[in-house]
Amino acid sequence: MTALTDMVDYEVRGEVALIVIDNPPVNALSHGVRAGMVEGLAKAEADEQVAAVLLVCKGRTFIAGADITEFGKPMKAPGLNEAIEAMENATKPVVAAIHGTALGGGLETAMASHYRVGVSSARFGQPEVKLGILPGAGGTQRLPRLVGYPKALEMCVIGNPIGAAEALEGGLIDEVVDDVFEGGVTFAEKLIAEDRPLKKIRDLDERVNEARANRKEIFDGFRRKIARRTRGFEAPEANIRAIEAGLDMSFDEALDYERQLFGELMAGKQSIAQRYYFFAEREAAKVPDVPRTTPLRKIEKVGVLGCGTMGGGISMNFANRGIGVTIVEAEQSRLDHGFGVIRKNYERTAKRGRMTNEQVDQCMGLLQGVTDREALADCDLVIEAVFENMDLKKEIFASLDRIVKPGAILATNTSALDVNEIAAATSRPEDVIGMHFFSPANIMRLLEVVRGEKTAKDVIHTSMTISKQIGKVPVLVGVCRGFVGNRILFQRQVQAQQIILKGAKYYDVDRVLYDFGFPMGPFAMSDLAGLDIGWNEKESASRDIREILCESGRRGQKNGRGYYVYDAETRASAPDPEVLQIISDFGSAQGIDQREVGEDEILERCLYPMVNEGAKILEEGIAIRPSDIDVIWVNGYGWPVYRGGPMHWGDSVGLGKIAGRMREFQAESGDDFWQPSALLAELADAGKSFSDWSAG
Ligand code: CAA
Ligand code: NAI
């Protein structure tokens, strides 16, 4: 074995030259990999003994893509396209042998070889769209020539990978092998023995002709299908255009066009935000004072208290990963109801073809419902999800302290109560932690893991780890009212309510925030959740718009009238002039001058306080880093990922501008709500951003 670079080795076995990539953790196409590939190919070409080349990787995966850390910097030669050209133009057959994931530039590299084999667990994808870009090394041209245009559109524009069976069926790989080294060499020897031709994907035109004949159906149909899901994103349409260009241009012209679009996207704000977010999500898993070497507690059996909206969804997460759950309810009837809801959820998933009936039964079989808390005695982790009531939660934690075995983790799913106070109801506050799931808990990826004053480090490490294992994105936060997500949301709600009293139309506020990229605006969201959540009829005294709406019989979508009126059949919403009048009358009664409020001002008044609250959260040490706040808002509240999250967005607007505008609002209204937090003011006045800040 010869080292070509510090990331690539070279070896000859019989007539096969092996180019072996070893660039942990994911064999990204860093400079050393590209240089090694080019050098290895030249060596193999020059060696008369060599009749075929095998490209193969060490470690956990084949090449998982370009090295994202190199993006935005000048590319050091050789570039990926140079390496790819060297492969495609090699005079000896090149085989890529794939295990783990062949993603992005990794799959493009594989498609520049003449043949591909993969192990049965391998996955293949062009996920660039998730980073706000497109495959910039021929992926938009080679992939459709192999798997067909409809499949390539789906793979590039949605970005999800496919498995080996599908790759084999679609022609993306030529054979499934047991082992990439042994199987790869055997396959290469077979090519030599059979004198198989150099198969260049660029020369395959059958799929291109097929697509030309069905162009409208394929492309217009696809655009319609994905319109809702990709609203606001630039990269999906650019991917489609690059793929479609293959029908009108020569292969090389289409490659140029792909590269041009790639460059434009790469320099754009959306991709910068999406790449930032990729690393933000991975960073969130790291807790400075809880290193990866911290011991883990064993979690084999889970208990959940409460089988309502949250308890049911939380339990499903564990069952989905094969972990048994004992669910405790106060009454058998509630248990029966909760289990009915869980089963219905699973059956709906099965109907959509995302799980089999056997899997439904398997998951249901892992859930055991009881009304006696004693059944939790041998659980390793107990998650409480009963009503949001401090006395009840304290009573429950005191009894869990008596019942559950020592060393178990006791978690609460409270959305706003003080985790320290709950922990103090036990004799083991070090074992108590918050695990704040979001609704619907079986679907939403965000999990705020709430660290109490006394929570032990191994409890934190175990909770973060198990959260990842059940498919969540955990973010560690400290104790405060509403934690990070809801605390910031509250600021937006306050301002949304204020601004409509000043004369902004509530549907304009919703539209502006929807156009910004949120799934819906605050008023549509209130209607969806139900205006009467937390509303007490007896105590209601027309103190705010919500109370007045509830008093007038408006409950939101559930009874067809809220801020909007809803069509009984189609659920289509329309603004309600009566509600506008109610708001205007209430504003006048409060002595508020009403005026036109422009779109920019709506955004500033709704979003700047969120950025400011994020700054306070950092000052108080409730979140570890600005990007953690962004991960929470992108995953839990639909902040458009192409704007990075409130803190990244704040940086892109400029903290000086935000603080300046807040000071203007403060001077104008005399309301200290608008006073920039100490951290925001400090950064703004120094011309800095949140990305310059770190705790300490
Ligand atoms: N470049 C640089 N670093 C990368 C990377 C990449 N392409 N992919 C992953 N990493 C790093 C991660 O940041 C992480 O680092 P830390 O441990 O320091 O946090 C480490 O590798 C492990 O990553 P994960 O925690 O995500 O590990 P995983 O096992 O859960 O997932 C994976 C592995 C499926 C490969 C996942 O990392 C992933 O999806 N990576 C991105 C793949 C991608 O988008 N590729 C396309 C790149 S763009 C491109 O290729 C453009 C082009 O056409 C030229
Ligand atoms: P829910 O009312 O749907 O369910 C609560 C369940 O707890 C009920 O089925 C009830 O019978 C059961 N319960 C009450 N006392 C009990 C006891 N002593 N023993 C066993 N079971 C008991 O409420 P939901 O929405 O599931 O909320 C539960 C917790 O999750 C609350 O703390 C809430 O703040 C929190 N939460 C709720 C979210 C939501 O969107 N609904 C989001 C995140 C957290």
PDB file of N, CA and C in Angstrom, residues 524-534 546 550 554-558:
ATOM      1  N   ALA A 524     -53.742  32.918  12.187  1.00  0.00           N
ATOM      2  CA  ALA A 524     -54.177  31.636  11.627  1.00  0.00           C
ATOM      3  C   ALA A 524     -53.786  30.506  12.585  1.00  0.00           C
ATOM      4  N   MET A 525     -52.609  30.670  13.202  1.00  0.00           N
ATOM      5  CA  MET A 525     -52.135  29.645  14.139  1.00  0.00           C
ATOM      6  C   MET A 525     -53.047  29.586  15.373  1.00  0.00           C
ATOM      7  N   SER A 526     -53.459  30.748  15.896  1.00  0.00           N
ATOM      8  CA  SER A 526     -54.348  30.760  17.055  1.00  0.00           C
ATOM      9  C   SER A 526     -55.667  30.077  16.709  1.00  0.00           C
ATOM     10  N   ASP A 527     -56.166  30.342  15.503  1.00  0.00           N
ATOM     11  CA  ASP A 527     -57.413  29.697  15.081  1.00  0.00           C
ATOM     12  C   ASP A 527     -57.246  28.183  15.019  1.00  0.00           C
ATOM     13  N   LEU A 528     -56.089  27.750  14.531  1.00  0.00           N
ATOM     14  CA  LEU A 528     -55.853  26.314  14.397  1.00  0.00           C
ATOM     15  C   LEU A 528     -55.773  25.654  15.779  1.00  0.00           C
ATOM     16  N   ALA A 529     -55.047  26.307  16.692  1.00  0.00           N
ATOM     17  CA  ALA A 529     -54.870  25.722  18.027  1.00  0.00           C
ATOM     18  C   ALA A 529     -56.175  25.764  18.824  1.00  0.00           C
ATOM     19  N   GLY A 530     -57.023  26.733  18.534  1.00  0.00           N
ATOM     20  CA  GLY A 530     -58.263  26.909  19.316  1.00  0.00           C
ATOM     21  C   GLY A 530     -58.118  28.159  20.168  1.00  0.00           C
ATOM     22  N   LEU A 531     -58.989  29.134  19.936  1.00  0.00           N
ATOM     23  CA  LEU A 531     -58.859  30.398  20.684  1.00  0.00           C
ATOM     24  C   LEU A 531     -59.143  30.189  22.166  1.00  0.00           C
ATOM     25  N   ASP A 532     -59.879  29.144  22.483  1.00  0.00           N
ATOM     26  CA  ASP A 532     -60.304  28.959  23.873  1.00  0.00           C
ATOM     27  C   ASP A 532     -59.304  28.156  24.707  1.00  0.00           C
ATOM     28  N   ILE A 533     -58.131  27.829  24.155  1.00  0.00           N
ATOM     29  CA  ILE A 533     -57.124  27.117  24.969  1.00  0.00           C
ATOM     30  C   ILE A 533     -56.673  28.060  26.080  1.00  0.00           C
ATOM     31  N   GLY A 534     -56.894  27.657  27.307  1.00  0.00           N
ATOM     32  CA  GLY A 534     -56.485  28.494  28.433  1.00  0.00           C
ATOM     33  C   GLY A 534     -57.485  29.620  28.722  1.00  0.00           C
ATOM     34  N   ARG A 546     -58.569  38.293  22.294  1.00  0.00           N
ATOM     35  CA  ARG A 546     -58.873  36.868  22.403  1.00  0.00           C
ATOM     36  C   ARG A 546     -60.107  36.653  23.275  1.00  0.00           C
ATOM     37  N   CYS A 550     -63.655  34.990  22.062  1.00  0.00           N
ATOM     38  CA  CYS A 550     -64.216  33.804  22.712  1.00  0.00           C
ATOM     39  C   CYS A 550     -65.618  34.117  23.250  1.00  0.00           C
ATOM     40  N   ARG A 554     -66.544  32.727  19.190  1.00  0.00           N
ATOM     41  CA  ARG A 554     -65.530  32.311  18.216  1.00  0.00           C
ATOM     42  C   ARG A 554     -64.497  31.432  18.917  1.00  0.00           C
ATOM     43  N   ARG A 555     -64.324  30.250  18.365  1.00  0.00           N
ATOM     44  CA  ARG A 555     -63.392  29.299  18.986  1.00  0.00           C
ATOM     45  C   ARG A 555     -62.222  28.955  18.055  1.00  0.00           C
ATOM     46  N   GLY A 556     -62.273  29.461  16.827  1.00  0.00           N
ATOM     47  CA  GLY A 556     -61.227  29.115  15.861  1.00  0.00           C
ATOM     48  C   GLY A 556     -61.747  28.101  14.857  1.00  0.00           C
ATOM     49  N   GLN A 557     -60.804  27.370  14.252  1.00  0.00           N
ATOM     50  CA  GLN A 557     -61.195  26.417  13.192  1.00  0.00           C
ATOM     51  C   GLN A 557     -62.210  25.403  13.664  1.00  0.00           C
ATOM     52  N   LYS A 558     -62.126  25.034  14.955  1.00  0.00           N
ATOM     53  CA  LYS A 558     -62.983  23.944  15.424  1.00  0.00           C
ATOM     54  C   LYS A 558     -64.475  24.268  15.312  1.00  0.00           C
TER      55      LYS A 558
END
